[in-house]
Structure formats: C-alpha cells, structure tokens
Short mmCIF file of C-alpha atoms and ligand atoms in Angstrom, two decimals:
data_model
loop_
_atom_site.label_atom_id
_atom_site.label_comp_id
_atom_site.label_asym_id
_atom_site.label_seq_id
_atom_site.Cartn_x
_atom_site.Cartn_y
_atom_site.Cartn_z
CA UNK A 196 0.00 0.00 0.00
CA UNK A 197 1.40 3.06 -0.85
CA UNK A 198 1.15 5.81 2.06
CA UNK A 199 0.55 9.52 1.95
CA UNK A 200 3.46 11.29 3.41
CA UNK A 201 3.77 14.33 5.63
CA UNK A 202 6.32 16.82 6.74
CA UNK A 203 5.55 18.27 9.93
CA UNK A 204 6.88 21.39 10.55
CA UNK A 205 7.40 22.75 14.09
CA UNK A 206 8.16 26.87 14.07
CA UNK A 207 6.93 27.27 17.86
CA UNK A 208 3.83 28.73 19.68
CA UNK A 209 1.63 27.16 22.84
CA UNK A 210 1.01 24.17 21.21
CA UNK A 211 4.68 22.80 21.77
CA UNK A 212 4.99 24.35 25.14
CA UNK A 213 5.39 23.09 28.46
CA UNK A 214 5.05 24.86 31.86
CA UNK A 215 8.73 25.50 33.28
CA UNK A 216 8.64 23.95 36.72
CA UNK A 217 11.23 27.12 37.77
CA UNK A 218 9.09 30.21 37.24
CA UNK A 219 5.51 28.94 35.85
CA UNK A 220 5.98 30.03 32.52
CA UNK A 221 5.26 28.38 29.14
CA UNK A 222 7.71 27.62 27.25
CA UNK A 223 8.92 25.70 24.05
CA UNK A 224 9.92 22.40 24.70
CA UNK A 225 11.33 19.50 21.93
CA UNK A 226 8.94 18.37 19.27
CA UNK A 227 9.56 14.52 19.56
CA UNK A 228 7.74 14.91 22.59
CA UNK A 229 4.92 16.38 20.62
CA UNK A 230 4.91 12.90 19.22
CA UNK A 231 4.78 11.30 22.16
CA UNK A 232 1.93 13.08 23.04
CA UNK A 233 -0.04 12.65 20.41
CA UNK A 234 0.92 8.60 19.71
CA UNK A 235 -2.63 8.79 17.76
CA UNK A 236 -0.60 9.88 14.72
CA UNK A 237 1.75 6.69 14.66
CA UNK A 238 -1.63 5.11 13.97
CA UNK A 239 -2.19 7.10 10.65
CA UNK A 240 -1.59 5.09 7.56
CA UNK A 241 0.77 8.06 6.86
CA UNK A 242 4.31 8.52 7.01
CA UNK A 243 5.24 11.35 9.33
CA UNK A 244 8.56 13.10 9.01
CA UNK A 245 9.20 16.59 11.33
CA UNK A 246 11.32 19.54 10.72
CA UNK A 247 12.02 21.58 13.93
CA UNK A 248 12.86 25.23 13.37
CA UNK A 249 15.65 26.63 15.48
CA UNK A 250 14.85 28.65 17.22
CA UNK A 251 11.44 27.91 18.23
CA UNK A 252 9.61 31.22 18.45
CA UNK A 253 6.44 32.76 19.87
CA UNK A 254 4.64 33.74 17.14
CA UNK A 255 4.73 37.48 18.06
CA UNK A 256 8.21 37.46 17.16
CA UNK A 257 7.74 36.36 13.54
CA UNK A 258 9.12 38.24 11.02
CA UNK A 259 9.24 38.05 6.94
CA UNK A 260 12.62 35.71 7.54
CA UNK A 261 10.31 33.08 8.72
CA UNK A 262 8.12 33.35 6.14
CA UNK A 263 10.77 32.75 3.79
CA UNK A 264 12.73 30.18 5.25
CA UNK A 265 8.98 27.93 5.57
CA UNK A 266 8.78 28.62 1.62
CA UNK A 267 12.32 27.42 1.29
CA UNK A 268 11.90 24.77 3.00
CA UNK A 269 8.60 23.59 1.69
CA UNK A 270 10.66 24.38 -1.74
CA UNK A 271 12.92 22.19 -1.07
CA UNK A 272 11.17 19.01 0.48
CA UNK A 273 8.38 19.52 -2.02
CA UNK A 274 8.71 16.23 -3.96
CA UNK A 275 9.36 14.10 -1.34
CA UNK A 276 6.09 14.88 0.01
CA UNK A 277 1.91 14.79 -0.25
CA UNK A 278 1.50 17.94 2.13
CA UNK A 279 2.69 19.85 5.20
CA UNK A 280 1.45 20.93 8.96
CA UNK A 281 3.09 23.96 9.84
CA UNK A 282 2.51 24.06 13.84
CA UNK A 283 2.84 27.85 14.57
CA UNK A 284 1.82 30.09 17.40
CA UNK A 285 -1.83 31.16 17.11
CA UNK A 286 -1.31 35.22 17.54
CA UNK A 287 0.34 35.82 13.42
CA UNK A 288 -0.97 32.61 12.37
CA UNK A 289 -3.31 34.43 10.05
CA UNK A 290 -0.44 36.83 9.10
CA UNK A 291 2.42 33.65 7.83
CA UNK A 292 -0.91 31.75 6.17
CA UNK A 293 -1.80 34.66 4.50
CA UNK A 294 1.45 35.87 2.90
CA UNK A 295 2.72 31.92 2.58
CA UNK A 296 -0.42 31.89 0.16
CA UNK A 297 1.24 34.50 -2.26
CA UNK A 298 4.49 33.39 -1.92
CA UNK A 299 3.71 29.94 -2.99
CA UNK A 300 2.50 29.66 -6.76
CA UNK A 301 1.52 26.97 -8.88
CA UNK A 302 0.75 25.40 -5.35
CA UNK A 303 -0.45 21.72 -5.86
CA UNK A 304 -0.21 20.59 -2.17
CA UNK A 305 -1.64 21.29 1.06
CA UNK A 306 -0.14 23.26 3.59
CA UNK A 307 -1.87 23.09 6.80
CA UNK A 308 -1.12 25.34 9.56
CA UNK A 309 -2.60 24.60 13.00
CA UNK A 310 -1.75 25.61 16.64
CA UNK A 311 -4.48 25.55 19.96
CA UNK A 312 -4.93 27.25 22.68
CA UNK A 313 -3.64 25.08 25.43
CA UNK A 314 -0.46 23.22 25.09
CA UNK A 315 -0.09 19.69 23.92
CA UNK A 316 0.88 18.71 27.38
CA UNK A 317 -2.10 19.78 29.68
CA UNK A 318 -5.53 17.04 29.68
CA UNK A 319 -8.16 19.47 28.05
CA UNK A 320 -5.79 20.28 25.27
CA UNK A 321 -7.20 21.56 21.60
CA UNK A 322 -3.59 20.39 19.85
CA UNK A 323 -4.28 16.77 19.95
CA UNK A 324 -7.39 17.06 17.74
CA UNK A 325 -6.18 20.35 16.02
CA UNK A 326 -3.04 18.06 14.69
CA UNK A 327 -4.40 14.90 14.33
CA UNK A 328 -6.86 16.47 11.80
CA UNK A 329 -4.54 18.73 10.02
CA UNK A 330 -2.32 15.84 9.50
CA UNK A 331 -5.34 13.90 7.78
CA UNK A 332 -6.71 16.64 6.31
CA UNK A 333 -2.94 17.48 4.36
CA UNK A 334 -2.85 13.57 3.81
CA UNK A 335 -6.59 13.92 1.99
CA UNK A 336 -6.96 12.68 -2.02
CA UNK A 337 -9.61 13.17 -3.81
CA UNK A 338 -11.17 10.22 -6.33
CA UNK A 339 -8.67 11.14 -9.51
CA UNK A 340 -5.67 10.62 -6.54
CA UNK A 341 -4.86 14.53 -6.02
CA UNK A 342 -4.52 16.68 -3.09
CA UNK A 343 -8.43 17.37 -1.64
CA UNK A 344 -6.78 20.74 -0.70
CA UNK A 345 -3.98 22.11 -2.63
CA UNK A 346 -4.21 25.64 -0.66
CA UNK A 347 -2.66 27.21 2.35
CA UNK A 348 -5.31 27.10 4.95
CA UNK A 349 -6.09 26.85 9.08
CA UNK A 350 -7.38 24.35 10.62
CA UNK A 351 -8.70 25.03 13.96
CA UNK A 352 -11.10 23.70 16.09
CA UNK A 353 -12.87 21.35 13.67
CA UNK A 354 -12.66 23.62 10.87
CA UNK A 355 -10.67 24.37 7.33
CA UNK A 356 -10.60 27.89 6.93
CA UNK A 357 -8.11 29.37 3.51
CA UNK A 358 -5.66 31.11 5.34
CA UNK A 359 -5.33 34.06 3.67
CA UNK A 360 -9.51 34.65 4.58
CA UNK A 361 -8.65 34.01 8.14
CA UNK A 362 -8.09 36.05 11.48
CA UNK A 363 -7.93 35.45 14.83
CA UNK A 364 -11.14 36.06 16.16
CA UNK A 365 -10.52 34.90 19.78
CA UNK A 366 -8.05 35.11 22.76
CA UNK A 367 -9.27 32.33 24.34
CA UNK A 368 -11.76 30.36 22.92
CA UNK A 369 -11.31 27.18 21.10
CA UNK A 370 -12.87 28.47 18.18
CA UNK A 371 -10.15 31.07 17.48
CA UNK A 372 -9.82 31.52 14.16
CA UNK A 373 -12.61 32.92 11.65
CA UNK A 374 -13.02 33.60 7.87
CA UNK A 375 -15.90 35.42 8.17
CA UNK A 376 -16.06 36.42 4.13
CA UNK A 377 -15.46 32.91 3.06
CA UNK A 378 -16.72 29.82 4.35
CA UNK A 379 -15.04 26.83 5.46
CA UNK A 380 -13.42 24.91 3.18
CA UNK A 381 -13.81 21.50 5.34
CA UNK A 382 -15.60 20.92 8.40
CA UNK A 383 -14.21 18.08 10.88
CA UNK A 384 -17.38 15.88 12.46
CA UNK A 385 -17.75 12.20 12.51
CA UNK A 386 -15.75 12.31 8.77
CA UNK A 387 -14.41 15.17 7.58
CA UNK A 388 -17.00 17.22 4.74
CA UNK A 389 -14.63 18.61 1.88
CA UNK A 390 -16.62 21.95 0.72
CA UNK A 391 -15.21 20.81 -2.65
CA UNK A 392 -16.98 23.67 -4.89
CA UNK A 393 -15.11 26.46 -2.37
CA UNK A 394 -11.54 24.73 -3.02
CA UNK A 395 -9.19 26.16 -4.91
CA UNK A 396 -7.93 23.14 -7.87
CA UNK A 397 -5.00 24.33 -9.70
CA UNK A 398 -4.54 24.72 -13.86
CA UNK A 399 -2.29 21.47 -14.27
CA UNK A 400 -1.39 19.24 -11.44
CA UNK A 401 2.13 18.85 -13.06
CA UNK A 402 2.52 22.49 -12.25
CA UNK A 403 5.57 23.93 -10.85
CA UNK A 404 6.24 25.37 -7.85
CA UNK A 405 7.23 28.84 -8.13
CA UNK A 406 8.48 30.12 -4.20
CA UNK A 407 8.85 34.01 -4.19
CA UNK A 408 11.56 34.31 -1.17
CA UNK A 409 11.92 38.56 -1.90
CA UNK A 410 9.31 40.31 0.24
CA UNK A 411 9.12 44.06 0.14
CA UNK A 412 8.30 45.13 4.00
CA UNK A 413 7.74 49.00 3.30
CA UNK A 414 4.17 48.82 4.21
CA UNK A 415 2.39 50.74 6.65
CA UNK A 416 -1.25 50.33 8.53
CA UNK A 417 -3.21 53.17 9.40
CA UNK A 418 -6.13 52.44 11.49
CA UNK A 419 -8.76 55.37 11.28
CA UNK A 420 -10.05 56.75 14.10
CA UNK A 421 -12.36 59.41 15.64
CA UNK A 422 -9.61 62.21 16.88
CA UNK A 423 -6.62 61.36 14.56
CA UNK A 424 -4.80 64.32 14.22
CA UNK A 425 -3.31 65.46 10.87
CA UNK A 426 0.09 65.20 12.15
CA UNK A 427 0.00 61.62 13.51
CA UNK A 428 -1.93 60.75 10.01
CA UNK A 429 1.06 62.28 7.82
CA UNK A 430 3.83 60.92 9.87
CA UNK A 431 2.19 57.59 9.03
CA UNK A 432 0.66 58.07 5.25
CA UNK A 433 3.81 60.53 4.00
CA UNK A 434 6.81 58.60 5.53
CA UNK A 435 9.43 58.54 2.83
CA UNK A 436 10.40 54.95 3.88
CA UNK A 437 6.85 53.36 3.21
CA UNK A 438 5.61 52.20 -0.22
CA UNK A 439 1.94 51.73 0.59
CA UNK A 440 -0.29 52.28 3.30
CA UNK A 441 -2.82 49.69 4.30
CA UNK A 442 -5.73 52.43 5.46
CA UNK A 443 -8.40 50.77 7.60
CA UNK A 444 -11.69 52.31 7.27
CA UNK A 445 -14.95 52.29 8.91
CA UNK A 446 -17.48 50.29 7.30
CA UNK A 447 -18.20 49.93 4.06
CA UNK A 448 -14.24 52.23 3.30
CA UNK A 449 -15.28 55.26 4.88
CA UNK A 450 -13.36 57.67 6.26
CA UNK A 451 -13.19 61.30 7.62
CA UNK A 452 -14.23 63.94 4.97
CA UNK A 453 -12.10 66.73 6.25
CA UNK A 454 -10.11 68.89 4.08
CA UNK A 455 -6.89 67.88 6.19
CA UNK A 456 -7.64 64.13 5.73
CA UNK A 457 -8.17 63.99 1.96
CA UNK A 458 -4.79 66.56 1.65
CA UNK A 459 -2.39 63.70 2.92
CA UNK A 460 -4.12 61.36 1.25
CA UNK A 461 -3.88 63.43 -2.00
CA UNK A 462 -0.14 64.56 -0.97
CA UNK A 463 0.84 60.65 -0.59
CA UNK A 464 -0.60 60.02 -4.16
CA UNK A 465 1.60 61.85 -5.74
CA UNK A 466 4.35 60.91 -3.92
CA UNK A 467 3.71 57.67 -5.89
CA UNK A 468 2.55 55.57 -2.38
CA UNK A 469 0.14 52.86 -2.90
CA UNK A 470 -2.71 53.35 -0.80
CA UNK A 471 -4.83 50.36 -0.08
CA UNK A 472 -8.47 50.86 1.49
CA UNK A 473 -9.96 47.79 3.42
CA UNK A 474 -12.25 47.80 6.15
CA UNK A 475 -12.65 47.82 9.90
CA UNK A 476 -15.30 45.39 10.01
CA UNK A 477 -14.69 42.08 10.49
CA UNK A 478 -16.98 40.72 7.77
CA UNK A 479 -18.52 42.44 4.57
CA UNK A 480 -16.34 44.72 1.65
CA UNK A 481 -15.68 48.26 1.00
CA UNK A 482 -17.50 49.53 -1.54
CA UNK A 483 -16.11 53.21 -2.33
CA UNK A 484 -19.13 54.41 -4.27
CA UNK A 485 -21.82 53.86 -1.38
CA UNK A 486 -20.87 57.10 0.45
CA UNK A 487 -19.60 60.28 -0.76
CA UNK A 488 -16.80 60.20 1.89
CA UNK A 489 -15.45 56.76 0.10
CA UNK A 490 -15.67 58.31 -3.11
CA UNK A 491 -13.58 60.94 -1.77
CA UNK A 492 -10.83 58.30 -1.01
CA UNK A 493 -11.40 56.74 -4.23
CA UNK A 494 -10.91 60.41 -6.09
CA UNK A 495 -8.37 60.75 -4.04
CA UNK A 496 -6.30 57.96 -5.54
CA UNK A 497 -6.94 55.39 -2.88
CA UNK A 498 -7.56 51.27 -4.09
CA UNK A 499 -10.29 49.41 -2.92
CA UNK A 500 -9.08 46.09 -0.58
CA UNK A 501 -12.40 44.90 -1.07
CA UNK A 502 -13.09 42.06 1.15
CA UNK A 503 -9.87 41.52 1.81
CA UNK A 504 -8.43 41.07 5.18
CA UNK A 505 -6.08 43.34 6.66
CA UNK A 506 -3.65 40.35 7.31
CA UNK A 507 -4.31 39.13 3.33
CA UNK A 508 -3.58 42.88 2.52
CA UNK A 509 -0.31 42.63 4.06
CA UNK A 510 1.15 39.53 2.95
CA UNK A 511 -0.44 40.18 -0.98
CA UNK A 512 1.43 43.70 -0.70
CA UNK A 513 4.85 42.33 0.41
CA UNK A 514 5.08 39.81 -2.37
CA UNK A 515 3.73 42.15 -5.16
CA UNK A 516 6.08 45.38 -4.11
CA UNK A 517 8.72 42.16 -3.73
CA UNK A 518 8.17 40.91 -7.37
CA UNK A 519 8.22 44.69 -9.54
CA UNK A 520 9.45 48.17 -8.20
CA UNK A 521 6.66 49.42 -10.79
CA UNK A 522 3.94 50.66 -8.58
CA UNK A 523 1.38 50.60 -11.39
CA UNK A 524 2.04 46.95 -11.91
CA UNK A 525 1.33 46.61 -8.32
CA UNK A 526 -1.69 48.53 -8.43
CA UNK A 527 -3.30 46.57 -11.29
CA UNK A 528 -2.63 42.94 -9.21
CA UNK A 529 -4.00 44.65 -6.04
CA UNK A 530 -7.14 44.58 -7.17
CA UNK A 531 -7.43 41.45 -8.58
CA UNK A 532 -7.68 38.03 -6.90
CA UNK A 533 -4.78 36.04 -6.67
CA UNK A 534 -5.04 33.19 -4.60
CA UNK A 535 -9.00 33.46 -3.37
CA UNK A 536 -8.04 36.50 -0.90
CA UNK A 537 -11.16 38.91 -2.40
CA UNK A 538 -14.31 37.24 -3.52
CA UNK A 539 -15.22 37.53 -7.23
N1 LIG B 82 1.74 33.68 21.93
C1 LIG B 82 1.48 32.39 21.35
C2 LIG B 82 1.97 32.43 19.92
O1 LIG B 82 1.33 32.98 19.08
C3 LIG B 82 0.04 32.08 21.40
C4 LIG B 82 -0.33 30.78 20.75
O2 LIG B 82 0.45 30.00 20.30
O3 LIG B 82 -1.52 30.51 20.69
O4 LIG B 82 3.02 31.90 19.64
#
C-alpha cells in the first residue's frame, strides 16, 4: 500500500509548550515529545517526518525571515512529500498563512497550519485534535488521486478555513480563528465534509512550484479613528520609507471627509505611495461608491481592498512590491484576486 506522506513542521507557539517547573511560565519544549503526546498519529496510515525550526519562536516574534525560510523549505522538500502541517503560534498565524499563500505559486499541495490554545501537554488540550486532523486533512486525495486541498489554509477547532480569509477572532476560545467572508473549506465531524466547490484546484497538477523568497516590507497600517490628528496621520501616510499604506476604514471604506484628511491622502498620491483601502469590520467589503466620503478616497487615488483582510492585505502587498518596483504593476494585481483573498 502506498502511504501519503507528511512533513511536519514545528516553528513554535503554545502548542509545543510546556510549563517550566522554575518560574511557571510556558515555554517551548522539543517536538519529539509532541509525538509522544499525540501517539494517535503513529496510527495514521501516513508517514510522518518533522522539521524543527531553530529557534522555536512565539509567534509574536515572527518576522518576513520566517516566512521565507517555511517557503524554502517547503521548496525544497516539495517532492518528497503529499502535504505539510506547519505548527505555529496562534497570535500571526493568520499573518504567515496569509502571505505563505502568495508566496507559494503553482501550489499543488496542502499546507496546513494549525496551533491551539492550550499546550499539547495539559488534559483538556485543543492540539491533539487540532493536529491529528490537520495531519489527515494534508494527507486527503480526492477520487482522480490529487490533493483534496492544494491551498494554504487553518485548521482550527474542527474547521478548514483558507488562510489568507482568516483572522484570529478569539483570545481564548477554542474556536479562534474565523473567515468570516469565506466559508469553510472543510468541516471536521464524525468524517471530515470537503466543501469541494469552495476549493481552490489548480490549472495542471504537473505544475511547478514557483516560491517568491523577496518580500518588500515597506508597508504601513493606518487604522482610522475618531480624533486622529493630521500630524499623527502624515507621519504615518507621508513617511518617505513606506511604499503603501494599508488604510483601515470604517465600514463599508469610509473615512473622515475633512479637508486635512483627503490633503495627505492626495499629498501621498503623488508621492507615488500605494494606498490600499480595506475595512474595519470584520466581515462584509468596502465599496467606495456607497458614500460620498469613500468616493472621496477613491478620487483621491486610494484602491479598494475589497473584502480583503487586513492580514491578506499585508502579505499580498509584500510579495507584489517584492516581485516589480513598478507601482502601477502593483496597483493593477492589487485589485485582482490572486489566490481566493477577495471574492469575485
Ligand atoms: N503567543 C502564542 C503564539 O502565538 C500564542 C499561541 O500559540 O496561541 O506563539
């Protein structure tokens, strides 16, 4: 019988950690005790291989280097595998599945990240079932024998989200993550449901993959808010080190209709920034012809993110601004969907 074969890939975050008897803190401890705490996965008709990242980090230390040295290493072990389970902290989770979906093209495999809320080592544990299921899940075929998921998604707490729809929703429930513009693209139960129409197949199986490992970082995020002062907003929107500015609006890409407002906005245009408009809201798009004060932005020379999280926003603009320094290119590929980050 020929058996799927995984590469687990261990970067850090709770769901490796251990209290240190010393001080009562959590930290990381070696993954081949992960395996010995879950021995449910020796029972998988799967081959299991691990990768262990050294360091292992919280994820609120990750950084683009990460992000690159996953898609190297993914690169690298490609063939020799059917998928991968990237365990990684839950706090950026949404940011590294996100920008690991741009960086990858011509994707043909799963990659699975997971993590939970408790650590491995304590008896009401989420990782157990959060691991055991990404492990089947990146282990899945389909009927004509190819991956059931060739995307980078989530899977928490019973559910396959696409990880560049995803966010974390929760600081302590279970249920952490949430893709609120984009359903689930599997739903663990008794058997796992594949939502097969959602699932992203790709043009030819015998595709290549194509890793992008230069990310452009000179991105800023400007959260709007009721008594922003123009100088903050400038220091922000006109810093001669940023490229584009992630602005998150109210609602449906509003923002404040002041003369001051719409002057830096106008004054970053023609600087040549890239100025990216996505909402506030947790679910629903911007739509910069509903109000006049969006179709001020829009006038203004701002993009519309659409539906697009602020975490997708990130990650899509790093690999774009990393592929061309032409900023028109990079408008033009904003606004179109890549990798299933906006919906159609
Ligand atoms: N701070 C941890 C991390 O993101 C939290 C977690 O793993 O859930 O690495």
């Amino acid at each position: 019988m020929n058996h799927a074969s995984i590469l687990i890939i261990y970067t850090g975050g709770t769901i490796g950690m251990k209290e240190d008897p010393m001080d009562g803190t959590l930290k990381p401890f070696d993954f081949s005790q992960i395996m010995a705490e879950v021995p449910e996965l020796n029972k998988f008709a799967v081959r299991i291989d691990s990768y262990t990242f050294d360091p292992l980090i919280d994820s609120s230390d990750v950084e683009p280097s990460l992000w690159i040295a996953l898609a190297q290493l993914i690169s690298e072990r490609y063939e020799d595998y059917d998928g991968f389970v990237i365990l990684h902290g839950t706090d950026t989770m949404a940011y590294s599945a996100s920008t690991l979906s741009f960086m990858l093209e011509g994707l043909t495999k799963p990659v699975v990240f997971t993590g939970s809320q408790l650590p491995i080592g304590v008896p009401r544990t989420d990782g157990k079932e959060n691991l055991i299921s990404a492990v089947e899940i990146a282990a899945a075929k389909d009927e004509t024998g190819h991956a059931s998921v060739p995307e980078v998604c989530i899977f928490f707490d019973s559910k396959l989200l696409r990880g560049n729809r995803s966010t974390k929703y929760s600081a302590e429930a279970f249920n952490a993550f949430a893709s609120p513009n984009c359903p689930p693209l599997a739903e663990a139960g008794i058997n796992i449901r594949y939502n097969t129409d959602l699932i992203r197949k790709p043009i030819y199986w015998d595709a290549q993959l194509r890793v992008q490992t230069h990310l452009d970082t000179r991105v800023a995020i400007l959260k709007v808010h009721p008594g922003m002062t123009p100088q903050v907003m400038r220091s922000v929107v006109c810093d001669p080190l940023t490229r584009a500015v992630i602005l998150e609006t109210y609602g449906s890409g509003n923002a404040l209709s002041k003369d001051w407002f719409v002057d830096i906005i106008r004054e970053a245009n023609d600087m040549g920034k890239i100025l990216l408009n996505v909402t506030q809201c947790k679910s629903g798009t911007v739509n910069m012809n509903l109000y006049a004060t969006g179709a001020t932005l829009k006038n203004a020379g701002v993009l519309s993110g659409m539906d697009i999280t602020t975490e997708a926003a990130l990650g899509k603009l790093f690999c774009l601004m990393g592929r061309s320094e032409d900023n028109t290119r990079v408008k033009a590929l904003l606004e179109k969907d890549l990798c299933g980050e906006i919906s159609k």
